[in-house]
PDB file of C-alpha atoms in Angstrom:
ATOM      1  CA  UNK A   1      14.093  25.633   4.480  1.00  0.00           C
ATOM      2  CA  UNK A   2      12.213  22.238   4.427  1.00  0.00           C
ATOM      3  CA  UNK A   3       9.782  20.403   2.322  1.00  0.00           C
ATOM      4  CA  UNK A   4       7.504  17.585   1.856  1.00  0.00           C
ATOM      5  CA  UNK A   5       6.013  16.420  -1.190  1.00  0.00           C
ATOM      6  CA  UNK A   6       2.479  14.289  -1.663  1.00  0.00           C
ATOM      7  CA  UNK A   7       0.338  13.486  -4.253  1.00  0.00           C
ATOM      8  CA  UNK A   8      -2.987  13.866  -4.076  1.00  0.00           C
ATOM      9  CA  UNK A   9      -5.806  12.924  -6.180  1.00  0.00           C
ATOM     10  CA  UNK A  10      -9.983  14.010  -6.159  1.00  0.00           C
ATOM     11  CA  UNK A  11     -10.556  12.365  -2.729  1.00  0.00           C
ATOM     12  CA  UNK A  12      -7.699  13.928  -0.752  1.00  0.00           C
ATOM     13  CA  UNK A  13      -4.059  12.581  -0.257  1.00  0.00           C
ATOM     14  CA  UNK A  14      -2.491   9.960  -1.662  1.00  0.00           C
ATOM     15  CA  UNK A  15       0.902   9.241  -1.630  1.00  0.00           C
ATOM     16  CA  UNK A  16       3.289  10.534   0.684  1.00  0.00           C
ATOM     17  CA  UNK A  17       6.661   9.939   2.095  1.00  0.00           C
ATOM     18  CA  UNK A  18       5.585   7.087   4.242  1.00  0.00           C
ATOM     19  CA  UNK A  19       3.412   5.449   1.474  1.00  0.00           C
ATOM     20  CA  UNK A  20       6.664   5.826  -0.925  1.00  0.00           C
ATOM     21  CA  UNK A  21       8.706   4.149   2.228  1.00  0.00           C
ATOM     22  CA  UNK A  22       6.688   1.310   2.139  1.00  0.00           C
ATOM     23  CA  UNK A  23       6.590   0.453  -1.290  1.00  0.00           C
ATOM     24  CA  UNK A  24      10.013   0.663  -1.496  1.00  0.00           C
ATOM     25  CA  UNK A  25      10.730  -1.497   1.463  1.00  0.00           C
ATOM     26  CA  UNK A  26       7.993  -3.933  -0.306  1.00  0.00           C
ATOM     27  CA  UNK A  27      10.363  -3.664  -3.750  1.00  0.00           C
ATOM     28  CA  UNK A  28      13.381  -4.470  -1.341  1.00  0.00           C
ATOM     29  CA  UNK A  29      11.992  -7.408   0.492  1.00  0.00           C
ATOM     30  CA  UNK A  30       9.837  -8.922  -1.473  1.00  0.00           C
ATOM     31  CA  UNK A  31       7.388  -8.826   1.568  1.00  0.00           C
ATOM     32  CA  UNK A  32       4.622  -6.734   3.245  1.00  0.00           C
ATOM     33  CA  UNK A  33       5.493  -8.510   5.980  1.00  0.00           C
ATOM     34  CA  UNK A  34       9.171  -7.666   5.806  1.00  0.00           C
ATOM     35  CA  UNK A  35       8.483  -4.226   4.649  1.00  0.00           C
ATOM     36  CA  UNK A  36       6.231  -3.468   7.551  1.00  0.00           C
ATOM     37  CA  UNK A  37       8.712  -4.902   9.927  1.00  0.00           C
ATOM     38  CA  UNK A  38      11.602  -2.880   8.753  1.00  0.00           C
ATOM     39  CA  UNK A  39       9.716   0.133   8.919  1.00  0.00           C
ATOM     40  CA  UNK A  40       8.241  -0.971  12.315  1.00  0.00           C
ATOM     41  CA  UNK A  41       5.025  -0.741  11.456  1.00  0.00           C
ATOM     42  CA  UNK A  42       2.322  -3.414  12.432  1.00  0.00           C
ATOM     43  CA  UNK A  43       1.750  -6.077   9.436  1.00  0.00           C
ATOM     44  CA  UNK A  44      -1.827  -5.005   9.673  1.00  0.00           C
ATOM     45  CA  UNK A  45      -1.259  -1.262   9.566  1.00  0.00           C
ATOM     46  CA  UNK A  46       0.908  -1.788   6.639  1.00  0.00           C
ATOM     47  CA  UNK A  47      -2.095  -3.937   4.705  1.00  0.00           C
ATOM     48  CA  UNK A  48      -4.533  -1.382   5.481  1.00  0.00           C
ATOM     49  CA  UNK A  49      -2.718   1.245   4.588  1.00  0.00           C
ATOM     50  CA  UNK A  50      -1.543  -0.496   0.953  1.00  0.00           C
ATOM     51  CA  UNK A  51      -5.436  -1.176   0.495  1.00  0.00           C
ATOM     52  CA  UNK A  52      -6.601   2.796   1.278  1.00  0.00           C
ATOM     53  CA  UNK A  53      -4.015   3.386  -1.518  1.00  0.00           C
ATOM     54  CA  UNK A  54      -5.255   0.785  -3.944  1.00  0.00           C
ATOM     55  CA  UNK A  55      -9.098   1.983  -3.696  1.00  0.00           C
ATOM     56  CA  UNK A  56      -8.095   5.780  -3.950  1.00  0.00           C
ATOM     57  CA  UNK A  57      -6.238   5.048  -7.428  1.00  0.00           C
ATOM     58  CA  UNK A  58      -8.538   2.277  -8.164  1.00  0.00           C
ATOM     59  CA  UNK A  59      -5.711   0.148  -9.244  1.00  0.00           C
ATOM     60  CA  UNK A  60      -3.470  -3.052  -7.580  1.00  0.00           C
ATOM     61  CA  UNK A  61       0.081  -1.523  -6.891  1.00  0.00           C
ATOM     62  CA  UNK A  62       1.099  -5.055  -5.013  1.00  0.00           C
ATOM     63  CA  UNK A  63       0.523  -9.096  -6.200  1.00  0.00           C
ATOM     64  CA  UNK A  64       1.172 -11.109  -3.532  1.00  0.00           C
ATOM     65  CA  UNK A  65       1.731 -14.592  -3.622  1.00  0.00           C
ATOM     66  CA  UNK A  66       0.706 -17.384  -1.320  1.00  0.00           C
ATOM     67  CA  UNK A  67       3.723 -19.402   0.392  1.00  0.00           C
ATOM     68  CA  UNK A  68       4.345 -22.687   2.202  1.00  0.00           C
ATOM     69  CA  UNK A  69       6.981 -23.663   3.969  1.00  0.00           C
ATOM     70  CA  UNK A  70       9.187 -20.290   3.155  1.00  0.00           C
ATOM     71  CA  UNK A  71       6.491 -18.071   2.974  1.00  0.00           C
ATOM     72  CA  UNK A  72       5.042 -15.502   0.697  1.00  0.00           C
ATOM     73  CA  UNK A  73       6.357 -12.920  -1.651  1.00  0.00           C
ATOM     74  CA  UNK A  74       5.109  -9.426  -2.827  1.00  0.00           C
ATOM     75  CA  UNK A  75       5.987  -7.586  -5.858  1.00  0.00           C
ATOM     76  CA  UNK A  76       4.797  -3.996  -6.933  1.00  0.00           C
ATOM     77  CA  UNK A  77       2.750  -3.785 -10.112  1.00  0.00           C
ATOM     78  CA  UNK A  78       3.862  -1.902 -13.034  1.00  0.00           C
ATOM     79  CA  UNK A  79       1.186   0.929 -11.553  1.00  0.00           C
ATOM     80  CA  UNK A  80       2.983   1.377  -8.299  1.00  0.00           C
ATOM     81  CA  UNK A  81       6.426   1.534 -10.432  1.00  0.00           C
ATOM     82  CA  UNK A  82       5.152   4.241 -12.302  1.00  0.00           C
ATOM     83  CA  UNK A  83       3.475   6.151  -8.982  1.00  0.00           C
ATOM     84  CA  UNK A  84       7.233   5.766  -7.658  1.00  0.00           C
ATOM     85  CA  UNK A  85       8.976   7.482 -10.647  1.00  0.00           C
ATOM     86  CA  UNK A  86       6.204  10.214 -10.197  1.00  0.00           C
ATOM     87  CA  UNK A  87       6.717  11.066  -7.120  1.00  0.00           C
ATOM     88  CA  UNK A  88      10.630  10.778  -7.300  1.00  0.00           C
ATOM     89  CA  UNK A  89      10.041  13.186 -10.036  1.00  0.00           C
ATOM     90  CA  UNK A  90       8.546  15.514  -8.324  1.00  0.00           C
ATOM     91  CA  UNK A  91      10.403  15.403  -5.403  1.00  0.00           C
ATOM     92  CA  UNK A  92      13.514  15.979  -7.142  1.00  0.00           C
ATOM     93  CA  UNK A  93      11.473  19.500  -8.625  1.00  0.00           C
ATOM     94  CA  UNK A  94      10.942  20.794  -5.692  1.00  0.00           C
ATOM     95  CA  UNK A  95      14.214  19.816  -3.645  1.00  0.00           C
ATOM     96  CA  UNK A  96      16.113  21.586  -6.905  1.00  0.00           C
ATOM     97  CA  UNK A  97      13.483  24.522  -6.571  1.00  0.00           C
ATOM     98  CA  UNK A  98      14.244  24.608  -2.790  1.00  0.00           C
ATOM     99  CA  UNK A  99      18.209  24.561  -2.645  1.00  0.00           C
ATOM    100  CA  UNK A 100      17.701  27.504  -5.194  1.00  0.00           C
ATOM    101  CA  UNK A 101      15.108  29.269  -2.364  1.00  0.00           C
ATOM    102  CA  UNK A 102      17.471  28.134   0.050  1.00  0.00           C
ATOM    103  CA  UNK A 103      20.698  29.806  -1.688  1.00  0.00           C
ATOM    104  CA  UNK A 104      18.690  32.949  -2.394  1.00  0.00           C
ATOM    105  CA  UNK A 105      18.517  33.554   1.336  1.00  0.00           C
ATOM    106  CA  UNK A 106      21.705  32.779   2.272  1.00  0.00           C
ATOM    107  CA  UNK A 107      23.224  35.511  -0.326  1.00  0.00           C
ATOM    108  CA  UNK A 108      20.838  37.944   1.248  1.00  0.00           C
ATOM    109  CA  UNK A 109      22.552  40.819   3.476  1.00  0.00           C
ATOM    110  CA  UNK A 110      20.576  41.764   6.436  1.00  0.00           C
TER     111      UNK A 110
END
């Protein structure tokens, strides 16, 4: 058996696997630009999809600052920390609720 986990809020989904991918890669780089490439998404995709998540919570999850010669930087707000740790948290439920499911039906004679 399989699972996914998202979050969602009043106005429909909000944070899923992909969303979680690309804040992470944004932690790890430093960069949406970075972060977009290893994930091969377009730059642009990646900005509007970090913006459809910042007006659904109605917070900033990313500061970004401007560069020169080496370029920008990105960091994730204390916000988008936090919506991480949720939604590790809840992952980890349901993958531990799951392997039990999982087990369950492997035990079963048929």
């Amino acid at each position: 058996m399989k699972f996914k986990v998202w979050l969602e809020c009043g106005n429909g989904a909000l944070l899923g696997e992909g969303g979680v991918e690309l804040l992470r890669a944004i932690q790890e780089t430093g960069s949406l630009k970075e972060a977009a490439r290893r994930l091969n998404y377009s730059y642009t995709f990646a900005w509007r999809y970090l913006r459809k998540l910042e007006d659904r919570l109605g917070l900033k999850l990313v500061r970004t600052f401007r560069g020169g010669k080496v370029g920008g930087a990105a960091e994730l707000t204390e916000e988008a920390l936090r919506l991480l740790e949720i939604y590790t948290l809840a992952e980890e439920a349901v993958r531990s609720v799951v392997e039990r499911i999982n087990a369950a039906i492997e035990n079963m004679a048929f």
